[in-house]
């Protein structure tokens, strides 16, 4: 009976999600064809599908970009880290808040550059900056390698949620397929605009459910926050300081370097850039940069509830710890409320997974397949095809080799950080040469892979990604200064990014 009620609630909300995505694009069709290299394709051009026609206002950009901070990690991983380690999990709040501050400057810069030159992603930007279309294709392939683990982790996270709220009635394999099918169909049809609309529903549910759990769990299990925190300080004090519980190696140096690296990386992460480019104007991004950190307050809830689960469901080991929050939910709440909380967690997978898939499709449709003459005028169709292929590949790996992407997931941010010199430095410093940027990228990615695949992350107590980035930057500068200057007849205004209003921007 519990399974029937919870899954019925879940099913109703999933239908509502797809309907909301369809409603989002209704009325946007027909008027945009022929734009952004689309030729005769109807239903809007690539820019309409991939960056919402560059017309999203403050509210939609706020919920869309806030949604990137609330993935399945918020309900599963954050609680699991709180359960296993304690204080080190706070790096998530630290790097996201710092990243939003950096985004106040970087977001408008990238928005203006893309708007002025008709670009739809970082692959476009590097190709335009260095005047090499093949460079955009190379970056697209590299970024896809780092984004696929993110999709696989969201499929796994949503699958676990669906299986758990059904009280085991839905197997994990079917739950994984449901996650793939719902998200793929949703993103192909609705694009970024649909994701923004569904983010509104998701954020309302996140705020309501986490706000409720923040009050309910301490009151129900401990009689209030006073007794709960007293037990936590008395019995689990290791969880409240760095490096946290156990021999994690996640000390102060790791916390600082990880927060710093991720805050730099998040501003050029392809999904973040998709949010930037979807904005109506640069001021929308500046306002969002000021308000987005407030949303991070909610991240403290699953972290704290993960530590509360130490006393209620002790003994969770390995992947079981990721279910710490849902163990509390299914143990004490009625089935309908389990279903609602499950929907909030599922949407926290669907929205970011949709944007991951959307970005991969856009990068390939725009920067890789567009190099093939037969696909040049069908970039949107090519991008939608790639979305299905990328999702299917992540699903296949989830079924056949669920552990092969574990290490790759570790290098998603650390690997993407190696694009920082090529993207950010390249857009503000004309002297950086293509050879220098590529040499640094090769060294940085190689160093990250070497550290991670030899179990040396953290290295010397710090995040391995920042060591690799330092080597990347050093090599890029050395090769740039040692080699000849590049000859590019284009003026600086055509090559470099400028944070200034674009004529006729609305």
mmCIF file of N, CA, C and O in Angstrom, residues 431-500:
data_model
loop_
_atom_site.group_PDB
_atom_site.id
_atom_site.type_symbol
_atom_site.label_atom_id
_atom_site.label_comp_id
_atom_site.label_asym_id
_atom_site.label_seq_id
_atom_site.Cartn_x
_atom_site.Cartn_y
_atom_site.Cartn_z
ATOM 1 N N UNK A 431 48.053 37.922 -25.746
ATOM 2 C CA UNK A 431 49.385 37.329 -25.949
ATOM 3 C C UNK A 431 49.381 35.810 -25.860
ATOM 4 O O UNK A 431 50.242 35.154 -26.444
ATOM 5 N N UNK A 432 48.426 35.215 -25.129
ATOM 6 C CA UNK A 432 48.391 33.758 -24.981
ATOM 7 C C UNK A 432 48.248 33.104 -26.350
ATOM 8 O O UNK A 432 47.313 33.394 -27.098
ATOM 9 N N UNK A 433 49.185 32.211 -26.669
ATOM 10 C CA UNK A 433 49.178 31.575 -27.983
ATOM 11 C C UNK A 433 48.415 30.254 -27.943
ATOM 12 O O UNK A 433 48.223 29.649 -26.878
ATOM 13 N N UNK A 434 48.001 29.803 -29.107
ATOM 14 C CA UNK A 434 47.310 28.523 -29.204
ATOM 15 C C UNK A 434 48.210 27.381 -28.749
ATOM 16 O O UNK A 434 47.767 26.489 -28.007
ATOM 17 N N UNK A 435 49.469 27.411 -29.148
ATOM 18 C CA UNK A 435 50.399 26.360 -28.743
ATOM 19 C C UNK A 435 50.584 26.356 -27.230
ATOM 20 O O UNK A 435 50.626 25.293 -26.597
ATOM 21 N N UNK A 436 50.686 27.546 -26.641
ATOM 22 C CA UNK A 436 50.826 27.623 -25.191
ATOM 23 C C UNK A 436 49.609 27.085 -24.475
ATOM 24 O O UNK A 436 49.731 26.306 -23.509
ATOM 25 N N UNK A 437 48.412 27.486 -24.914
ATOM 26 C CA UNK A 437 47.184 27.019 -24.283
ATOM 27 C C UNK A 437 47.029 25.513 -24.406
ATOM 28 O O UNK A 437 46.652 24.825 -23.444
ATOM 29 N N UNK A 438 47.315 24.961 -25.592
ATOM 30 C CA UNK A 438 47.200 23.515 -25.795
ATOM 31 C C UNK A 438 48.233 22.752 -24.981
ATOM 32 O O UNK A 438 47.924 21.699 -24.407
ATOM 33 N N UNK A 439 49.460 23.255 -24.925
ATOM 34 C CA UNK A 439 50.516 22.582 -24.156
ATOM 35 C C UNK A 439 50.149 22.518 -22.681
ATOM 36 O O UNK A 439 50.289 21.475 -22.028
ATOM 37 N N UNK A 440 49.669 23.646 -22.146
ATOM 38 C CA UNK A 440 49.245 23.657 -20.757
ATOM 39 C C UNK A 440 48.086 22.709 -20.503
ATOM 40 O O UNK A 440 48.052 22.007 -19.481
ATOM 41 N N UNK A 441 47.125 22.665 -21.440
ATOM 42 C CA UNK A 441 45.976 21.774 -21.291
ATOM 43 C C UNK A 441 46.406 20.320 -21.248
ATOM 44 O O UNK A 441 45.919 19.545 -20.408
ATOM 45 N N UNK A 442 47.302 19.930 -22.127
ATOM 46 C CA UNK A 442 47.785 18.541 -22.152
ATOM 47 C C UNK A 442 48.459 18.184 -20.841
ATOM 48 O O UNK A 442 48.209 17.124 -20.255
ATOM 49 N N UNK A 443 49.312 19.079 -20.346
ATOM 50 C CA UNK A 443 50.016 18.825 -19.083
ATOM 51 C C UNK A 443 49.033 18.755 -17.921
ATOM 52 O O UNK A 443 49.106 17.852 -17.068
ATOM 53 N N UNK A 444 48.088 19.688 -17.870
ATOM 54 C CA UNK A 444 47.135 19.721 -16.769
ATOM 55 C C UNK A 444 46.241 18.503 -16.719
ATOM 56 O O UNK A 444 46.066 17.886 -15.660
ATOM 57 N N UNK A 445 45.645 18.127 -17.861
ATOM 58 C CA UNK A 445 44.772 16.947 -17.897
ATOM 59 C C UNK A 445 45.568 15.686 -17.593
ATOM 60 O O UNK A 445 45.111 14.796 -16.860
ATOM 61 N N UNK A 446 46.780 15.604 -18.143
ATOM 62 C CA UNK A 446 47.624 14.440 -17.861
ATOM 63 C C UNK A 446 47.950 14.321 -16.381
ATOM 64 O O UNK A 446 47.926 13.216 -15.809
ATOM 65 N N UNK A 447 48.257 15.450 -15.745
ATOM 66 C CA UNK A 447 48.583 15.435 -14.315
ATOM 67 C C UNK A 447 47.373 15.023 -13.481
ATOM 68 O O UNK A 447 47.495 14.220 -12.545
ATOM 69 N N UNK A 448 46.194 15.560 -13.806
ATOM 70 C CA UNK A 448 44.978 15.186 -13.068
ATOM 71 C C UNK A 448 44.728 13.689 -13.171
ATOM 72 O O UNK A 448 44.480 13.005 -12.166
ATOM 73 N N UNK A 449 44.780 13.156 -14.386
ATOM 74 C CA UNK A 449 44.546 11.723 -14.577
ATOM 75 C C UNK A 449 45.586 10.896 -13.837
ATOM 76 O O UNK A 449 45.262 9.870 -13.229
ATOM 77 N N UNK A 450 46.834 11.346 -13.887
ATOM 78 C CA UNK A 450 47.889 10.618 -13.182
ATOM 79 C C UNK A 450 47.654 10.569 -11.684
ATOM 80 O O UNK A 450 47.774 9.519 -11.058
ATOM 81 N N UNK A 451 47.313 11.714 -11.088
ATOM 82 C CA UNK A 451 47.062 11.752 -9.646
ATOM 83 C C UNK A 451 45.859 10.886 -9.260
ATOM 84 O O UNK A 451 45.907 10.099 -8.321
ATOM 85 N N UNK A 452 44.758 11.045 -9.999
ATOM 86 C CA UNK A 452 43.523 10.357 -9.623
ATOM 87 C C UNK A 452 43.632 8.854 -9.826
ATOM 88 O O UNK A 452 43.250 8.059 -8.959
ATOM 89 N N UNK A 453 44.163 8.436 -10.960
ATOM 90 C CA UNK A 453 44.208 7.003 -11.268
ATOM 91 C C UNK A 453 45.310 6.269 -10.517
ATOM 92 O O UNK A 453 45.396 5.041 -10.596
ATOM 93 N N UNK A 454 46.159 6.994 -9.812
ATOM 94 C CA UNK A 454 47.145 6.338 -8.935
ATOM 95 C C UNK A 454 46.802 6.552 -7.464
ATOM 96 O O UNK A 454 47.647 6.329 -6.599
ATOM 97 N N UNK A 455 45.565 6.977 -7.209
ATOM 98 C CA UNK A 455 45.085 7.180 -5.833
ATOM 99 C C UNK A 455 45.921 8.197 -5.065
ATOM 100 O O UNK A 455 46.186 8.023 -3.874
ATOM 101 N N UNK A 456 46.341 9.248 -5.743
ATOM 102 C CA UNK A 456 47.099 10.303 -5.084
ATOM 103 C C UNK A 456 46.326 11.624 -5.064
ATOM 104 O O UNK A 456 46.872 12.687 -5.344
ATOM 105 N N UNK A 457 45.058 11.544 -4.784
ATOM 106 C CA UNK A 457 44.222 12.728 -4.647
ATOM 107 C C UNK A 457 43.454 12.598 -3.344
ATOM 108 O O UNK A 457 42.620 11.692 -3.210
ATOM 109 N N UNK A 458 43.731 13.456 -2.348
ATOM 110 C CA UNK A 458 44.625 14.622 -2.332
ATOM 111 C C UNK A 458 46.106 14.228 -2.441
ATOM 112 O O UNK A 458 46.501 13.125 -2.081
ATOM 113 N N UNK A 459 46.910 15.181 -2.922
ATOM 114 C CA UNK A 459 48.345 14.995 -3.013
ATOM 115 C C UNK A 459 49.017 16.045 -2.129
ATOM 116 O O UNK A 459 48.694 17.218 -2.213
ATOM 117 N N UNK A 460 49.880 15.592 -1.251
ATOM 118 C CA UNK A 460 50.543 16.481 -0.282
ATOM 119 C C UNK A 460 49.506 17.255 0.541
ATOM 120 O O UNK A 460 49.738 18.406 0.933
ATOM 121 N N UNK A 461 48.374 16.645 0.745
ATOM 122 C CA UNK A 461 47.332 17.250 1.570
ATOM 123 C C UNK A 461 46.460 18.270 0.862
ATOM 124 O O UNK A 461 45.566 18.840 1.474
ATOM 125 N N UNK A 462 46.711 18.522 -0.440
ATOM 126 C CA UNK A 462 45.907 19.509 -1.171
ATOM 127 C C UNK A 462 45.203 18.835 -2.335
ATOM 128 O O UNK A 462 45.530 17.714 -2.740
ATOM 129 N N UNK A 463 44.233 19.531 -2.892
ATOM 130 C CA UNK A 463 43.494 19.017 -4.040
ATOM 131 C C UNK A 463 44.428 18.833 -5.228
ATOM 132 O O UNK A 463 45.162 19.744 -5.605
ATOM 133 N N UNK A 464 44.407 17.638 -5.828
ATOM 134 C CA UNK A 464 45.308 17.349 -6.939
ATOM 135 C C UNK A 464 45.034 18.248 -8.141
ATOM 136 O O UNK A 464 45.949 18.576 -8.905
ATOM 137 N N UNK A 465 43.794 18.675 -8.298
ATOM 138 C CA UNK A 465 43.444 19.504 -9.439
ATOM 139 C C UNK A 465 44.156 20.838 -9.446
ATOM 140 O O UNK A 465 44.505 21.366 -10.505
ATOM 141 N N UNK A 466 44.387 21.403 -8.261
ATOM 142 C CA UNK A 466 45.030 22.711 -8.220
ATOM 143 C C UNK A 466 46.525 22.593 -8.490
ATOM 144 O O UNK A 466 47.151 23.507 -9.050
ATOM 145 N N UNK A 467 47.120 21.455 -8.140
ATOM 146 C CA UNK A 467 48.514 21.198 -8.494
ATOM 147 C C UNK A 467 48.638 21.087 -10.011
ATOM 148 O O UNK A 467 49.544 21.652 -10.635
ATOM 149 N N UNK A 468 47.698 20.357 -10.615
ATOM 150 C CA UNK A 468 47.697 20.207 -12.069
ATOM 151 C C UNK A 468 47.465 21.545 -12.758
ATOM 152 O O UNK A 468 48.087 21.844 -13.793
ATOM 153 N N UNK A 469 46.568 22.375 -12.209
ATOM 154 C CA UNK A 469 46.295 23.680 -12.805
ATOM 155 C C UNK A 469 47.526 24.583 -12.734
ATOM 156 O O UNK A 469 47.807 25.338 -13.673
ATOM 157 N N UNK A 470 48.257 24.502 -11.637
ATOM 158 C CA UNK A 470 49.483 25.296 -11.517
ATOM 159 C C UNK A 470 50.493 24.884 -12.583
ATOM 160 O O UNK A 470 51.129 25.749 -13.227
ATOM 161 N N UNK A 471 50.637 23.567 -12.810
ATOM 162 C CA UNK A 471 51.545 23.084 -13.859
ATOM 163 C C UNK A 471 51.038 23.510 -15.239
ATOM 164 O O UNK A 471 51.822 23.920 -16.111
ATOM 165 N N UNK A 472 49.743 23.431 -15.426
ATOM 166 C CA UNK A 472 49.101 23.845 -16.683
ATOM 167 C C UNK A 472 49.432 25.307 -16.989
ATOM 168 O O UNK A 472 49.895 25.646 -18.088
ATOM 169 N N UNK A 473 49.207 26.166 -16.018
ATOM 170 C CA UNK A 473 49.433 27.601 -16.217
ATOM 171 C C UNK A 473 50.905 27.902 -16.457
ATOM 172 O O UNK A 473 51.258 28.730 -17.313
ATOM 173 N N UNK A 474 51.783 27.226 -15.704
ATOM 174 C CA UNK A 474 53.220 27.454 -15.865
ATOM 175 C C UNK A 474 53.681 27.082 -17.271
ATOM 176 O O UNK A 474 54.442 27.818 -17.915
ATOM 177 N N UNK A 475 53.222 25.941 -17.762
ATOM 178 C CA UNK A 475 53.601 25.494 -19.107
ATOM 179 C C UNK A 475 53.022 26.428 -20.166
ATOM 180 O O UNK A 475 53.711 26.802 -21.133
ATOM 181 N N UNK A 476 51.754 26.825 -19.997
ATOM 182 C CA UNK A 476 51.118 27.717 -20.971
ATOM 183 C C UNK A 476 51.875 29.035 -21.086
ATOM 184 O O UNK A 476 52.124 29.541 -22.203
ATOM 185 N N UNK A 477 52.279 29.596 -19.949
ATOM 186 C CA UNK A 477 53.020 30.863 -19.962
ATOM 187 C C UNK A 477 54.418 30.681 -20.541
ATOM 188 O O UNK A 477 54.903 31.521 -21.327
ATOM 189 N N UNK A 478 55.079 29.573 -20.157
ATOM 190 C CA UNK A 478 56.441 29.336 -20.641
ATOM 191 C C UNK A 478 56.462 29.171 -22.158
ATOM 192 O O UNK A 478 57.308 29.760 -22.852
ATOM 193 N N UNK A 479 55.544 28.362 -22.690
ATOM 194 C CA UNK A 479 55.507 28.132 -24.139
ATOM 195 C C UNK A 479 55.110 29.407 -24.874
ATOM 196 O O UNK A 479 55.647 29.712 -25.949
ATOM 197 N N UNK A 480 54.191 30.177 -24.284
ATOM 198 C CA UNK A 480 53.767 31.427 -24.920
ATOM 199 C C UNK A 480 54.925 32.413 -25.036
ATOM 200 O O UNK A 480 55.152 33.009 -26.099
ATOM 201 N N UNK A 481 55.670 32.597 -23.954
ATOM 202 C CA UNK A 481 56.771 33.563 -23.976
ATOM 203 C C UNK A 481 57.984 33.056 -24.756
ATOM 204 O O UNK A 481 58.719 33.849 -25.350
ATOM 205 N N UNK A 482 58.192 31.731 -24.748
ATOM 206 C CA UNK A 482 59.353 31.176 -25.448
ATOM 207 C C UNK A 482 59.127 31.080 -26.955
ATOM 208 O O UNK A 482 60.083 31.145 -27.743
ATOM 209 N N UNK A 483 57.887 30.938 -27.358
ATOM 210 C CA UNK A 483 57.582 30.765 -28.778
ATOM 211 C C UNK A 483 57.319 32.083 -29.482
ATOM 212 O O UNK A 483 57.290 33.157 -28.867
ATOM 213 N N UNK A 484 57.095 32.007 -30.776
ATOM 214 C CA UNK A 484 56.826 33.233 -31.565
ATOM 215 C C UNK A 484 55.416 33.764 -31.317
ATOM 216 O O UNK A 484 54.519 33.018 -30.931
ATOM 217 N N UNK A 485 55.249 35.047 -31.526
ATOM 218 C CA UNK A 485 53.916 35.627 -31.433
ATOM 219 C C UNK A 485 53.049 35.134 -32.587
ATOM 220 O O UNK A 485 53.542 34.930 -33.699
ATOM 221 N N UNK A 486 51.774 34.958 -32.303
ATOM 222 C CA UNK A 486 50.867 34.544 -33.363
ATOM 223 C C UNK A 486 50.435 35.759 -34.184
ATOM 224 O O UNK A 486 50.276 36.859 -33.652
ATOM 225 N N UNK A 487 50.240 35.527 -35.460
ATOM 226 C CA UNK A 487 49.806 36.603 -36.343
ATOM 227 C C UNK A 487 48.312 36.456 -36.587
ATOM 228 O O UNK A 487 47.847 35.513 -37.213
ATOM 229 N N UNK A 488 47.543 37.378 -36.046
ATOM 230 C CA UNK A 488 46.089 37.385 -36.194
ATOM 231 C C UNK A 488 45.686 38.814 -36.537
ATOM 232 O O UNK A 488 45.850 39.729 -35.729
ATOM 233 N N UNK A 489 45.173 38.998 -37.730
ATOM 234 C CA UNK A 489 44.876 40.352 -38.212
ATOM 235 C C UNK A 489 43.637 40.956 -37.559
ATOM 236 O O UNK A 489 43.396 42.166 -37.691
ATOM 237 N N UNK A 490 42.866 40.158 -36.840
ATOM 238 C CA UNK A 490 41.648 40.691 -36.238
ATOM 239 C C UNK A 490 41.982 41.677 -35.116
ATOM 240 O O UNK A 490 42.947 41.488 -34.375
ATOM 241 N N UNK A 491 41.177 42.716 -34.942
ATOM 242 C CA UNK A 491 41.421 43.679 -33.850
ATOM 243 C C UNK A 491 41.086 43.059 -32.499
ATOM 244 O O UNK A 491 40.373 42.048 -32.412
ATOM 245 N N UNK A 492 41.580 43.674 -31.423
ATOM 246 C CA UNK A 492 41.325 43.155 -30.081
ATOM 247 C C UNK A 492 39.834 43.042 -29.782
ATOM 248 O O UNK A 492 39.387 42.106 -29.112
ATOM 249 N N UNK A 493 39.063 43.992 -30.273
ATOM 250 C CA UNK A 493 37.630 43.967 -30.009
ATOM 251 C C UNK A 493 36.934 42.765 -30.597
ATOM 252 O O UNK A 493 35.851 42.376 -30.128
ATOM 253 N N UNK A 494 37.527 42.150 -31.611
ATOM 254 C CA UNK A 494 36.953 40.960 -32.226
ATOM 255 C C UNK A 494 37.378 39.691 -31.500
ATOM 256 O O UNK A 494 36.684 38.677 -31.545
ATOM 257 N N UNK A 495 38.502 39.735 -30.801
ATOM 258 C CA UNK A 495 39.092 38.531 -30.212
ATOM 259 C C UNK A 495 38.855 38.450 -28.712
ATOM 260 O O UNK A 495 38.556 37.372 -28.174
ATOM 261 N N UNK A 496 38.986 39.564 -28.017
ATOM 262 C CA UNK A 496 38.931 39.559 -26.554
ATOM 263 C C UNK A 496 37.534 39.897 -26.044
ATOM 264 O O UNK A 496 36.730 40.528 -26.727
ATOM 265 N N UNK A 497 37.270 39.462 -24.806
ATOM 266 C CA UNK A 497 35.975 39.714 -24.178
ATOM 267 C C UNK A 497 36.013 41.049 -23.453
ATOM 268 O O UNK A 497 37.032 41.444 -22.880
ATOM 269 N N UNK A 498 34.876 41.745 -23.474
ATOM 270 C CA UNK A 498 34.763 43.033 -22.792
ATOM 271 C C UNK A 498 33.469 43.047 -22.000
ATOM 272 O O UNK A 498 32.412 42.703 -22.524
ATOM 273 N N UNK A 499 33.545 43.462 -20.761
ATOM 274 C CA UNK A 499 32.358 43.542 -19.909
ATOM 275 C C UNK A 499 31.703 44.896 -20.117
ATOM 276 O O UNK A 499 31.940 45.844 -19.382
ATOM 277 N N UNK A 500 30.901 44.969 -21.148
ATOM 278 C CA UNK A 500 30.206 46.208 -21.434
ATOM 279 C C UNK A 500 28.884 45.882 -22.121
ATOM 280 O O UNK A 500 28.751 44.829 -22.729
#
